[in-house]
Tab-separated table of C-alpha atoms in Angstrom:
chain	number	residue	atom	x	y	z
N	1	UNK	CA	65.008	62.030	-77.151
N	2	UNK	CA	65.356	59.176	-79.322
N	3	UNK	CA	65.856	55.643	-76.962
N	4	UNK	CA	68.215	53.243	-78.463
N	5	UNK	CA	66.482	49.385	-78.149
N	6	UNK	CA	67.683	45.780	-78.625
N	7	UNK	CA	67.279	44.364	-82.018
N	8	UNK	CA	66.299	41.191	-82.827
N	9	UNK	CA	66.227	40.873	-86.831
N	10	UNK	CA	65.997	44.550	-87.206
N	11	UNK	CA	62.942	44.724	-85.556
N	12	UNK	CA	61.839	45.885	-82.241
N	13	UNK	CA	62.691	41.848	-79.989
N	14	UNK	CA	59.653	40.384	-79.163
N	15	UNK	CA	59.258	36.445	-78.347
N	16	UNK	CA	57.466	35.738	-81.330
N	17	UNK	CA	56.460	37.842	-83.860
N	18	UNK	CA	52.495	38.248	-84.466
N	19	UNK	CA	50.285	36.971	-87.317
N	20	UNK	CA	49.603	40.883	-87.703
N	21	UNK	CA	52.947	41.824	-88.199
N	22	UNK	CA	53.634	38.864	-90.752
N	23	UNK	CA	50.647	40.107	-92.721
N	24	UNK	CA	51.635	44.038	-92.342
N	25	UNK	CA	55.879	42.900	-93.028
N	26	UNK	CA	54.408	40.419	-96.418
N	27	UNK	CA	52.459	43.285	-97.496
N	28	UNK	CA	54.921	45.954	-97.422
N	29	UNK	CA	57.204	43.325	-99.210
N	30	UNK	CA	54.439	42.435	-101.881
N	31	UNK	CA	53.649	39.057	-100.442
N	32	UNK	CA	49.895	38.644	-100.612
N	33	UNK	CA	49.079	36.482	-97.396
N	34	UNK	CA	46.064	34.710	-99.555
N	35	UNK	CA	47.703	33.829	-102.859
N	36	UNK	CA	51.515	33.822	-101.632
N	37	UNK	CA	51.714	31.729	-99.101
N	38	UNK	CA	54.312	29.210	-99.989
N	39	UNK	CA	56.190	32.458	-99.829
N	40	UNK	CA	56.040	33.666	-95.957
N	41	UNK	CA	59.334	31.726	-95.538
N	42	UNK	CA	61.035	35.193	-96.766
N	43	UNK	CA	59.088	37.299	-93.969
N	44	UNK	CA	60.174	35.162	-91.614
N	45	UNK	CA	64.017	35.650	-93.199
N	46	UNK	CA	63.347	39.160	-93.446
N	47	UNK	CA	62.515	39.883	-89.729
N	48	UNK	CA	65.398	37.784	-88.391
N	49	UNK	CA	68.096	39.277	-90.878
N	50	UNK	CA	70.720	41.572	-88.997
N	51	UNK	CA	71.101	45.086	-89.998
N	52	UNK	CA	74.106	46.352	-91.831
N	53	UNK	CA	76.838	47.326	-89.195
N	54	UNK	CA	76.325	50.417	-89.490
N	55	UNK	CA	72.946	50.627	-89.226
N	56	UNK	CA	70.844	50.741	-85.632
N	57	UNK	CA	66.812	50.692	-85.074
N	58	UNK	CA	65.473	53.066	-82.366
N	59	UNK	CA	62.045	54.205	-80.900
N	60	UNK	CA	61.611	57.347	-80.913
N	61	UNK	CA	59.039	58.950	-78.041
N	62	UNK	CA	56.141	58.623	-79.583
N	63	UNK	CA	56.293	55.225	-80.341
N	64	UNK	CA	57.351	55.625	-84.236
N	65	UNK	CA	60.282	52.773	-84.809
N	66	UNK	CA	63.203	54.271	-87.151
N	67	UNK	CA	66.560	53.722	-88.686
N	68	UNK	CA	69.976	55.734	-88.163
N	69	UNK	CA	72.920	55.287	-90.330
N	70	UNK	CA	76.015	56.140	-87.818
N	71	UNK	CA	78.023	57.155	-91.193
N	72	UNK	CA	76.068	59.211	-93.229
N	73	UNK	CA	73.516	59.959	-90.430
N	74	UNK	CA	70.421	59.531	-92.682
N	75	UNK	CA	67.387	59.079	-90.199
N	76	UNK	CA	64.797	56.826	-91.907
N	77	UNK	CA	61.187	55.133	-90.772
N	78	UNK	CA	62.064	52.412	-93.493
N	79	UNK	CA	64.142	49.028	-92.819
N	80	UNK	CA	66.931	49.544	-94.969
N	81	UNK	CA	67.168	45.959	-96.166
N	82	UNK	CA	63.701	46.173	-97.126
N	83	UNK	CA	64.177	47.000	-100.568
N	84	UNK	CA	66.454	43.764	-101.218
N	85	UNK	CA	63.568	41.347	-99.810
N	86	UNK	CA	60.976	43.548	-101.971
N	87	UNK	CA	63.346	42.608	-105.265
N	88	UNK	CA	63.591	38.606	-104.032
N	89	UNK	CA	59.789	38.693	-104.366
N	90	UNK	CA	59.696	40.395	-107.295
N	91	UNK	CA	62.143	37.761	-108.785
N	92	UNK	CA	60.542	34.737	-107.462
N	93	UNK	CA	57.045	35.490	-109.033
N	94	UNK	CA	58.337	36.700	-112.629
N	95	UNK	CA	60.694	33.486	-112.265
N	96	UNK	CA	56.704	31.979	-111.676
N	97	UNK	CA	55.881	33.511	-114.302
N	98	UNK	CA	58.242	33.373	-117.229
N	99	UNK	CA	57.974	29.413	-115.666
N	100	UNK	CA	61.476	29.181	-114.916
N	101	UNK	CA	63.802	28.331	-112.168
N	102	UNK	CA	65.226	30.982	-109.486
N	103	UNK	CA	68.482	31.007	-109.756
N	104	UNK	CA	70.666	29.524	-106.328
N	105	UNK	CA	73.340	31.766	-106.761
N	106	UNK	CA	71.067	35.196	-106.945
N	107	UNK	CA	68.676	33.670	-104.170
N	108	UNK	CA	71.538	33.206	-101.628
N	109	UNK	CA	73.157	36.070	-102.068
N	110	UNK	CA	70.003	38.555	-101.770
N	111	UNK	CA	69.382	36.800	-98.749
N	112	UNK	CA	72.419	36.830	-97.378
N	113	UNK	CA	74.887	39.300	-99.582
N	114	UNK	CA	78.676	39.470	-99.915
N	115	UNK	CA	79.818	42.573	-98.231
N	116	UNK	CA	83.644	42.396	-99.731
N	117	UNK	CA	83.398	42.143	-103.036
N	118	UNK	CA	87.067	41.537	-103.452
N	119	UNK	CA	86.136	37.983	-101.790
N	120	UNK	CA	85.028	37.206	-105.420
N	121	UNK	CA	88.219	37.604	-106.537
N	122	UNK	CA	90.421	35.951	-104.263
N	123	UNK	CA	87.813	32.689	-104.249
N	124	UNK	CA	88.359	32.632	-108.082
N	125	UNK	CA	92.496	32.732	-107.734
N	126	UNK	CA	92.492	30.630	-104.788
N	127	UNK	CA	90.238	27.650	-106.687
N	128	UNK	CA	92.094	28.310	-110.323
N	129	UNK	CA	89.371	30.005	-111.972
N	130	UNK	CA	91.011	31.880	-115.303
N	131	UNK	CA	89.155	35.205	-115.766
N	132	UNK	CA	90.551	35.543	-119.034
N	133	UNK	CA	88.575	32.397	-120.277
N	134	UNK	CA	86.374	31.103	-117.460
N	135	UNK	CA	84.209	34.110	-116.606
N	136	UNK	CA	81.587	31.484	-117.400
N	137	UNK	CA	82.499	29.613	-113.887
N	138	UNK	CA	83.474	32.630	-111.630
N	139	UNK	CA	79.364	32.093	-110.098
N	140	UNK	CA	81.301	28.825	-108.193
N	141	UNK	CA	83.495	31.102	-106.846
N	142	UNK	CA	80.749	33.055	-105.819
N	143	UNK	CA	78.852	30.458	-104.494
N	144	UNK	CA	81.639	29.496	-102.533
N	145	UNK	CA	82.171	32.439	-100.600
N	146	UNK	CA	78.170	32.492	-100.205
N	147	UNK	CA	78.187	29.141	-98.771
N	148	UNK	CA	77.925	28.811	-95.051
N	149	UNK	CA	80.010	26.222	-93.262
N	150	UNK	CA	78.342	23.178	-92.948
N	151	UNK	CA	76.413	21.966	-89.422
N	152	UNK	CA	78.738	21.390	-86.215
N	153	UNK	CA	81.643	23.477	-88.087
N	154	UNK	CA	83.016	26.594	-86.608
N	155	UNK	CA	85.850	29.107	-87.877
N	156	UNK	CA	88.584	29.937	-85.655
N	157	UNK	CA	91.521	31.879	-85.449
N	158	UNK	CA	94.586	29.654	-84.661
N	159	UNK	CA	97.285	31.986	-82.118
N	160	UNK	CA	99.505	32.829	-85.299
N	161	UNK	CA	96.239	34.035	-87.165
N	162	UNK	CA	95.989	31.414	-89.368
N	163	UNK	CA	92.451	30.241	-89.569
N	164	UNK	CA	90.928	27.241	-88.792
N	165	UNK	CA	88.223	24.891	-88.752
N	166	UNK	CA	86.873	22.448	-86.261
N	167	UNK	CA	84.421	20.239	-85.902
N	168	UNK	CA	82.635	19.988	-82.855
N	169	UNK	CA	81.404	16.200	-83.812
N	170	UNK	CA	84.402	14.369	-83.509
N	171	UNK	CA	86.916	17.495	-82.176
N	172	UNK	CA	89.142	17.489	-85.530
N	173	UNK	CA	90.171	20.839	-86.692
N	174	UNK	CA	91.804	21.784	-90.328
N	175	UNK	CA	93.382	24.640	-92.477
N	176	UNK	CA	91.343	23.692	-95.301
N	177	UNK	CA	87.616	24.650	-95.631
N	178	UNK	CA	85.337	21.645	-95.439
N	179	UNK	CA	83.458	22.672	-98.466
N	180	UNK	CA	86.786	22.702	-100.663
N	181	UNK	CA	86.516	19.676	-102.104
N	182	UNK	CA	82.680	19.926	-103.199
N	183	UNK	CA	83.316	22.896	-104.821
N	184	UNK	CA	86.245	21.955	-106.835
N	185	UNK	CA	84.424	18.921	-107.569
N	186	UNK	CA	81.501	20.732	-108.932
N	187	UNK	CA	84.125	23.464	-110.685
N	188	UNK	CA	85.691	20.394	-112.718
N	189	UNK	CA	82.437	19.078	-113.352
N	190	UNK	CA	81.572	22.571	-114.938
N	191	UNK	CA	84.683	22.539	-117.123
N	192	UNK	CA	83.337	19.199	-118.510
N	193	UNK	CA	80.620	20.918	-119.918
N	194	UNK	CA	80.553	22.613	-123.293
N	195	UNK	CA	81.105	26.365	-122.560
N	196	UNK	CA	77.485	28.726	-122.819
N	197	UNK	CA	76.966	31.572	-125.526
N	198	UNK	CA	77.882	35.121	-124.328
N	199	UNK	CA	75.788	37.274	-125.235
N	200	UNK	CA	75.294	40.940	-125.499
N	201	UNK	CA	71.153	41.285	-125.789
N	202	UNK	CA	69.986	43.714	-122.935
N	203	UNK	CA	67.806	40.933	-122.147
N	204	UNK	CA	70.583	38.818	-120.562
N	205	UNK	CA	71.539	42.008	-118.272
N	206	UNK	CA	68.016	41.258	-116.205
N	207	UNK	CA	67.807	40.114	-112.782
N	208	UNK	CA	67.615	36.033	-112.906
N	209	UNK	CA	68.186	35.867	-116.654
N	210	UNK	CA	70.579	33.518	-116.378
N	211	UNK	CA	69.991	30.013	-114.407
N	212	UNK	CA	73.060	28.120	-112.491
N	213	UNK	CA	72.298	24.766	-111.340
N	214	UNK	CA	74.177	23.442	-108.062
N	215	UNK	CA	72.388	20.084	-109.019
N	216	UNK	CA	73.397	19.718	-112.631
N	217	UNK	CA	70.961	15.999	-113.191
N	218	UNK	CA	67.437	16.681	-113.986
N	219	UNK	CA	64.224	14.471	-113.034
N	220	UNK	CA	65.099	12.219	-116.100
N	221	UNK	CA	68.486	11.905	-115.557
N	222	UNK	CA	69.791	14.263	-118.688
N	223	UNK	CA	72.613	17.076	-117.473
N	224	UNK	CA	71.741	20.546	-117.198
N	225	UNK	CA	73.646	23.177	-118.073
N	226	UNK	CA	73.358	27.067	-118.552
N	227	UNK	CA	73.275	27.612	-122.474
N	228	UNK	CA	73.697	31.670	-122.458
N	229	UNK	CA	75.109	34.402	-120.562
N	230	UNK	CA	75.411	37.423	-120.889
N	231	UNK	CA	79.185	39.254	-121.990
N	232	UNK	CA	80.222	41.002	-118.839
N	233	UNK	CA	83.930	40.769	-119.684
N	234	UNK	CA	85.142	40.158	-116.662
N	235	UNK	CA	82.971	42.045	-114.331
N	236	UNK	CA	80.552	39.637	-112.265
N	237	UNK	CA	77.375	40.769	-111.078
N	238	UNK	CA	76.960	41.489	-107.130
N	239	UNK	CA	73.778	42.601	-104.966
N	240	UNK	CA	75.399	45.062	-102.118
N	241	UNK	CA	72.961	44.917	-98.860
N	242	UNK	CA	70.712	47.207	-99.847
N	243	UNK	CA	70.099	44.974	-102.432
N	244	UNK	CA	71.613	47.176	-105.285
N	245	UNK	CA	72.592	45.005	-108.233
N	246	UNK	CA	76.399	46.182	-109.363
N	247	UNK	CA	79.157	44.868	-111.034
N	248	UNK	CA	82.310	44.296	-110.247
N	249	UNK	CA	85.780	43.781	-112.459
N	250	UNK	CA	88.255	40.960	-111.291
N	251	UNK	CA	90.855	42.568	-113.351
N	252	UNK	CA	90.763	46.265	-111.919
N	253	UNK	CA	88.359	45.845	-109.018
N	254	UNK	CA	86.390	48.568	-110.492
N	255	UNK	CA	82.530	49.152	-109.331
N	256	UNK	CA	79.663	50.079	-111.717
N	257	UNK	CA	75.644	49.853	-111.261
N	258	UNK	CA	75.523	50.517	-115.062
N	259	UNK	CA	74.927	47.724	-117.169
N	260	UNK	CA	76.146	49.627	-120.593
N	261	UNK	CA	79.471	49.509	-118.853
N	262	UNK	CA	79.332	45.763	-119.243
N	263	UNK	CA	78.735	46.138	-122.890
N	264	UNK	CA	81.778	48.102	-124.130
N	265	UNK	CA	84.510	45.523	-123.971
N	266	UNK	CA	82.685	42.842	-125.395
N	267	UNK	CA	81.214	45.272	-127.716
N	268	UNK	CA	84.490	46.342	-128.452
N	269	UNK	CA	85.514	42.422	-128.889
N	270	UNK	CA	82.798	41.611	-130.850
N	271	UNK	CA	83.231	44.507	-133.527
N	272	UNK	CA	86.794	43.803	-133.461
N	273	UNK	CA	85.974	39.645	-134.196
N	274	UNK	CA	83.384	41.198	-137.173
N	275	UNK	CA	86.433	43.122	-138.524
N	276	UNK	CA	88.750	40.784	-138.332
N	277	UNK	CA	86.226	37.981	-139.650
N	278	UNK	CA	85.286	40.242	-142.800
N	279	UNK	CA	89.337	41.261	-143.259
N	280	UNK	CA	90.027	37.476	-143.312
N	281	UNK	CA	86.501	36.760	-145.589
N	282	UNK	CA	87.593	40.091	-147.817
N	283	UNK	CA	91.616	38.372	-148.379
N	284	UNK	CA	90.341	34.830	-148.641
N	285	UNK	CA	87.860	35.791	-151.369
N	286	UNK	CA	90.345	37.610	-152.879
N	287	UNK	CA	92.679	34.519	-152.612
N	288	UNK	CA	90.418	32.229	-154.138
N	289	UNK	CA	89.733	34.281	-157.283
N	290	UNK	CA	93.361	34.666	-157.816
N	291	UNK	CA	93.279	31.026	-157.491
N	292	UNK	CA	90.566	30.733	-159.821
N	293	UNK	CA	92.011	33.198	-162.386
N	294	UNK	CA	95.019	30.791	-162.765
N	295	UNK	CA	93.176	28.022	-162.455
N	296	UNK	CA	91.232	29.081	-165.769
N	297	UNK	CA	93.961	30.373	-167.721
N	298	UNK	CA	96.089	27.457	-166.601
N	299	UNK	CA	92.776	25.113	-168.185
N	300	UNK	CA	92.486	27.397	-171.180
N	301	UNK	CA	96.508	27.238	-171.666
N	302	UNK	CA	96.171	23.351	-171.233
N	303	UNK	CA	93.001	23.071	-173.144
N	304	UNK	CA	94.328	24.833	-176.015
N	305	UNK	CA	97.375	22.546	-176.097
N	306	UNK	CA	95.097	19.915	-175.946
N	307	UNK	CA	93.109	21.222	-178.599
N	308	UNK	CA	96.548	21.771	-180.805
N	309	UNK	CA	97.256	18.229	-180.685
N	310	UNK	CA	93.972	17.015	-181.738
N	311	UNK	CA	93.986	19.405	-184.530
N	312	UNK	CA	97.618	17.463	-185.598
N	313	UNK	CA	96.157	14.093	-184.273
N	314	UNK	CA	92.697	14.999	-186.898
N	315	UNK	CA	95.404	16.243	-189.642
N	316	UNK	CA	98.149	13.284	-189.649
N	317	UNK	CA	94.962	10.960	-189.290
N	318	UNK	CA	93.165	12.736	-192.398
N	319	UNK	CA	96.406	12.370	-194.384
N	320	UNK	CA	97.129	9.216	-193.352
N	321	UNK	CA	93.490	8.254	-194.163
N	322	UNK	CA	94.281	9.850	-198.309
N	323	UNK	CA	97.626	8.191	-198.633
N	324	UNK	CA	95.712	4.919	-197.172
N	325	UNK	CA	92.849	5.811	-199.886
N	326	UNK	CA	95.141	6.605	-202.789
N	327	UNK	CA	96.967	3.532	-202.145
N	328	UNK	CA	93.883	1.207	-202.202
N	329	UNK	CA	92.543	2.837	-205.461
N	330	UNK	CA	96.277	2.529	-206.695
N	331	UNK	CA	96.393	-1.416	-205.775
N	332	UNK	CA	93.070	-1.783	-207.271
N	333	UNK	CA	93.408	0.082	-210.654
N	334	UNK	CA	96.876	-2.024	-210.868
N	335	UNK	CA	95.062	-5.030	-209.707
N	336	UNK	CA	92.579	-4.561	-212.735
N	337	UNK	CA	95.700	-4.071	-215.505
N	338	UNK	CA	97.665	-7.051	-214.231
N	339	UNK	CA	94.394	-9.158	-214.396
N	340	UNK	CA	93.628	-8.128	-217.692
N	341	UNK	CA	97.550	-9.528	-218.408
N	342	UNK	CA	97.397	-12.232	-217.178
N	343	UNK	CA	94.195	-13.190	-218.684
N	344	UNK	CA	96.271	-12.765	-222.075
N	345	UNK	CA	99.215	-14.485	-220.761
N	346	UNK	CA	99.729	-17.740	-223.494
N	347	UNK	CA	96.874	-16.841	-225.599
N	348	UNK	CA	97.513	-15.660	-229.540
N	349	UNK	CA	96.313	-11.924	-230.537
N	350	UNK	CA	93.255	-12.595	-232.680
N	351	UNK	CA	91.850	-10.938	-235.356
N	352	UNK	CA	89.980	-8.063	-234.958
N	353	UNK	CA	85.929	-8.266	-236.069
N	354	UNK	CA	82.710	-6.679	-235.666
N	355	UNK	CA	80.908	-10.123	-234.901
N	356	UNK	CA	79.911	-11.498	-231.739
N	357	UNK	CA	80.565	-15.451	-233.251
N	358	UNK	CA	83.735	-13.861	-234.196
N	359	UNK	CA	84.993	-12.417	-231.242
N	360	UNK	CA	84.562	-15.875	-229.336
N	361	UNK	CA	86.584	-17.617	-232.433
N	362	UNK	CA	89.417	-14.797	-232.596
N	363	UNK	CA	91.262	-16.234	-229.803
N	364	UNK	CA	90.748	-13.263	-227.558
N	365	UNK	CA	90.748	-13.473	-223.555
N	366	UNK	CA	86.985	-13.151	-222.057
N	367	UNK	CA	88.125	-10.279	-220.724
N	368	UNK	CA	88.550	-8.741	-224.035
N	369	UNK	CA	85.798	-10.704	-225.814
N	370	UNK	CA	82.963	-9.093	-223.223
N	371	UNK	CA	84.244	-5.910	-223.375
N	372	UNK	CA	83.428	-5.385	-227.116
N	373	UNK	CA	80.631	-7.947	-227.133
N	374	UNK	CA	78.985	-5.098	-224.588
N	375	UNK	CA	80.249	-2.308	-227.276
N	376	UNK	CA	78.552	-4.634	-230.100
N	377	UNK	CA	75.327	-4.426	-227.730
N	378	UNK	CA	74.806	-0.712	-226.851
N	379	UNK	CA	75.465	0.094	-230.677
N	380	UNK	CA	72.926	-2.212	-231.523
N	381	UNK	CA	70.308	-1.145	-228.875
N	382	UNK	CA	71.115	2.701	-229.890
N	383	UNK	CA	70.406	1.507	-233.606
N	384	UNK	CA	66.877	0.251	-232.621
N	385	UNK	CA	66.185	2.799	-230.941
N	386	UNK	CA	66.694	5.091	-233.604
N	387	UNK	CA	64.561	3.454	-235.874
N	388	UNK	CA	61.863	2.868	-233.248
N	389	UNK	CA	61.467	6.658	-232.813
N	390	UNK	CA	61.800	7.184	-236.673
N	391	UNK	CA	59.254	5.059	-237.085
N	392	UNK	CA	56.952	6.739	-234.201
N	393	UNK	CA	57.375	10.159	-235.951
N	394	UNK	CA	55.963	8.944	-239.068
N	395	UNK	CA	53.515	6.859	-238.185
N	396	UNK	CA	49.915	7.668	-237.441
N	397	UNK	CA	49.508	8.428	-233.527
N	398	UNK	CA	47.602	5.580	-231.665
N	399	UNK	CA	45.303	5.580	-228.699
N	400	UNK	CA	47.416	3.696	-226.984
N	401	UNK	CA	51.136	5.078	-227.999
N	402	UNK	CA	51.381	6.935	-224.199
N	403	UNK	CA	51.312	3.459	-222.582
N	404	UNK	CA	53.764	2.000	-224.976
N	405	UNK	CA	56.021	4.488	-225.345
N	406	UNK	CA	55.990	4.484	-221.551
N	407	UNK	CA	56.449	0.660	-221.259
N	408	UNK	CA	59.181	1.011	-224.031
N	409	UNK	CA	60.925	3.479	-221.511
N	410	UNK	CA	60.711	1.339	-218.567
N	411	UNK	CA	62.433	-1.331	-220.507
N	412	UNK	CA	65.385	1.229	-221.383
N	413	UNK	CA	66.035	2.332	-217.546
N	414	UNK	CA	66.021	-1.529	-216.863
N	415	UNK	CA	68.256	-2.174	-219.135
N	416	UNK	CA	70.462	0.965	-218.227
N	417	UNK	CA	70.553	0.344	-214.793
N	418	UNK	CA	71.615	-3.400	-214.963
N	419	UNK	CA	74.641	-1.959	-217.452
N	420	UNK	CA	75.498	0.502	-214.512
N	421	UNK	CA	75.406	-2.393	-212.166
N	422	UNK	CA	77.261	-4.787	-214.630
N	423	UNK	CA	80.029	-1.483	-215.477
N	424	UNK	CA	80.477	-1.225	-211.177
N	425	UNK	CA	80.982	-4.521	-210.748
């Protein structure tokens, strides 16, 4: 028959425990007593944690040291806590590893777990914590009801049941928890900060993905602050005492171990956000080349009235420009006639003859006199010129006719071209 012993951390009591049993206890954990042994501060938790309630360590006759649940009965050589110091190992070294902090939150609680989950919730009311839009600072919450009162502080129950605190140092007792203060304190400093990513890789589902910092100022003074989390909707993450990792829903106080569960609301959110974004992208593009449509025929309606009153703009301007034209070649043919009258005004009409001498003794104006002195001159070049060629056809051809003829021609377009110029003039 099985003999029912004192416990004293689970373990059989002893005064102290043995540099054997360390090294056995760290290497059942996965502590290697060589490389690990900044680490044998967890055996040392692990043999003085209690046991669940309703779990009790016995010997059994032949010396064998075992387990009994007094619910369910199981009967079992291993600690049942065991397993949750095995995973606080595992998560300090690949925390080591991966070269990043442990997270407080998930180091307290493995060590020393919430057993009501509903806790959670009531922390979160009770400090003003919105589910709805804070899930992102429900771990204060947490870390509130993890929190042990602080040194010389005890909890009592006053004699209507209202609890109390007092402290044994100076004798003062209190409704309010001591540690109220620093934690709203640290919630509002939270809120100051710009609110992390959630996100929905299975990455951000692991054990110690995510790192909360109680001490928010670094080495060098700059503010740290959690940049991504993962989308839980508004289930938080728990360890039970077996150190089970589970999830729990403020809203409905629902239970899952299954991560995917996690994923389906803000799956569901995030699809519906897509939707909504490409409905909105789909109507606003949609909107904008409407827009655009008018836009363009409201420039080609515009630009074509524009391009109407240039084209009566060009036309008035083009007609204006051939009545200005006319008019000028009007005023100057006029201008001509009543220069040519005046120039006759007073003077006696002269005789008319075919002599130069007799043309400037006739009386005429100059006008008159150098218009048939020039008549007087072409007829008399033309005449020379008639007999010059006569003459060339009949006489005997010279070596050197080409260059005379050709010097005889130059002369001619001299001549003609200073008439032309004399004529415009």
């Amino acid at each position: 028959m099985a003999m029912a012993i004192a416990l004293h951390g689970g373990l059989p009591q002893k005064a102290d425990s043995t540099a054997e049993q360390i090294v056995a206890i760290g290497k059942r954990l996965g502590i290697d007593p060589l490389m690990d042994s900044d680490l044998t501060w967890i055996v040392e938790e692990y043999i003085n944690a209690p046991l669940p309630d309703e779990w009790s360590v016995v010997r059994a006759p032949t010396g064998e040291i075992r387990y009994i649940n007094s619910r369910t009965r199981d009967n079992v050589v291993d600690n049942p806590i065991e397993p949750r110091y095995r995973k606080l190992v595992v998560i300090i070294r690949s925390a080591r590893r991966n070269k990043i902090p442990v997270d407080e939150v998930t180091l307290m609680e493995l060590m020393d777990p919430i057993e009501r989950a509903a806790d959670v919730k009531e922390m979160a009311e009770y400090m003003g914590v919105d589910v709805d839009k804070e899930m992102h600072l429900v771990w204060v919450a947490k870390l509130a009801v993890i929190e042990s009162l602080p040194e010389g502080w005890e909890e009592t129950a006053a004699v209507d049941g209202r609890a109390l605190y007092v402290n044994h140092a100076d004798g003062s007792s209190t409704e309010d928890h001591p540690l109220d203060t620093y934690f709203r304190e640290m919630l509002e400093r939270e809120r100051g900060k710009r609110a992390p990513y959630y996100s929905t890789m299975p990455a951000w589902y692991c054990e110690n993905s995510v790192v909360r910092y109680r001490n928010d100022r670094a080495a060098d003074g700059h503010t740290l602050r959690t940049e991504v989390v993962p989308a839980t909707g508004s289930f938080v993450d728990m360890f039970d005492l077996y150190g089970n990792r589970y999830w729990y829903d403020l809203r409905s106080e629902r239970i899952t171990f299954d991560a995917d569960d996690l994923r389906e609301e803000p799956a569901a959110l995030t699809i519906q956000r897509i939707f909504r974004g490409y409905r909105y992208r789909k109507d606003l593009y949609a909107m904008h080349w409407a827009a655009k449509k008018i836009g363009t025929l409201w420039r080609t309606k515009k630009f074509q009235g524009v391009l109407r009153g240039l084209n009566v703009s060009r036309d008035q301007a083009a007609r204006c420009m051939q009545g200005m034209w006319r008019t000028r070649v009007a005023r100057i043919t006029n201008s001509k006639t009543v220069f040519e009258r005046l120039g006759r005004v007073g003077q006696r009409r002269g005789r008319k003859t075919d002599k130069t001498a007799g043309l400037q003794a006739s009386g005429y104006s100059f006008l008159v006199v150098r218009r048939r002195v020039t008549f007087l001159q072409r007829a008399l070049r033309k005449w020379i010129l008639h007999k010059v060629v006569a003459e060339m056809r009949t006489a005997k051809p010279h070596p050197y006719d080409f260059y005379i003829v050709r010097r005889a021609a130059k002369v001619i377009q001299r001549n003609w071209r200073a008439q032309l110029l004399r004529s415009g003039g």
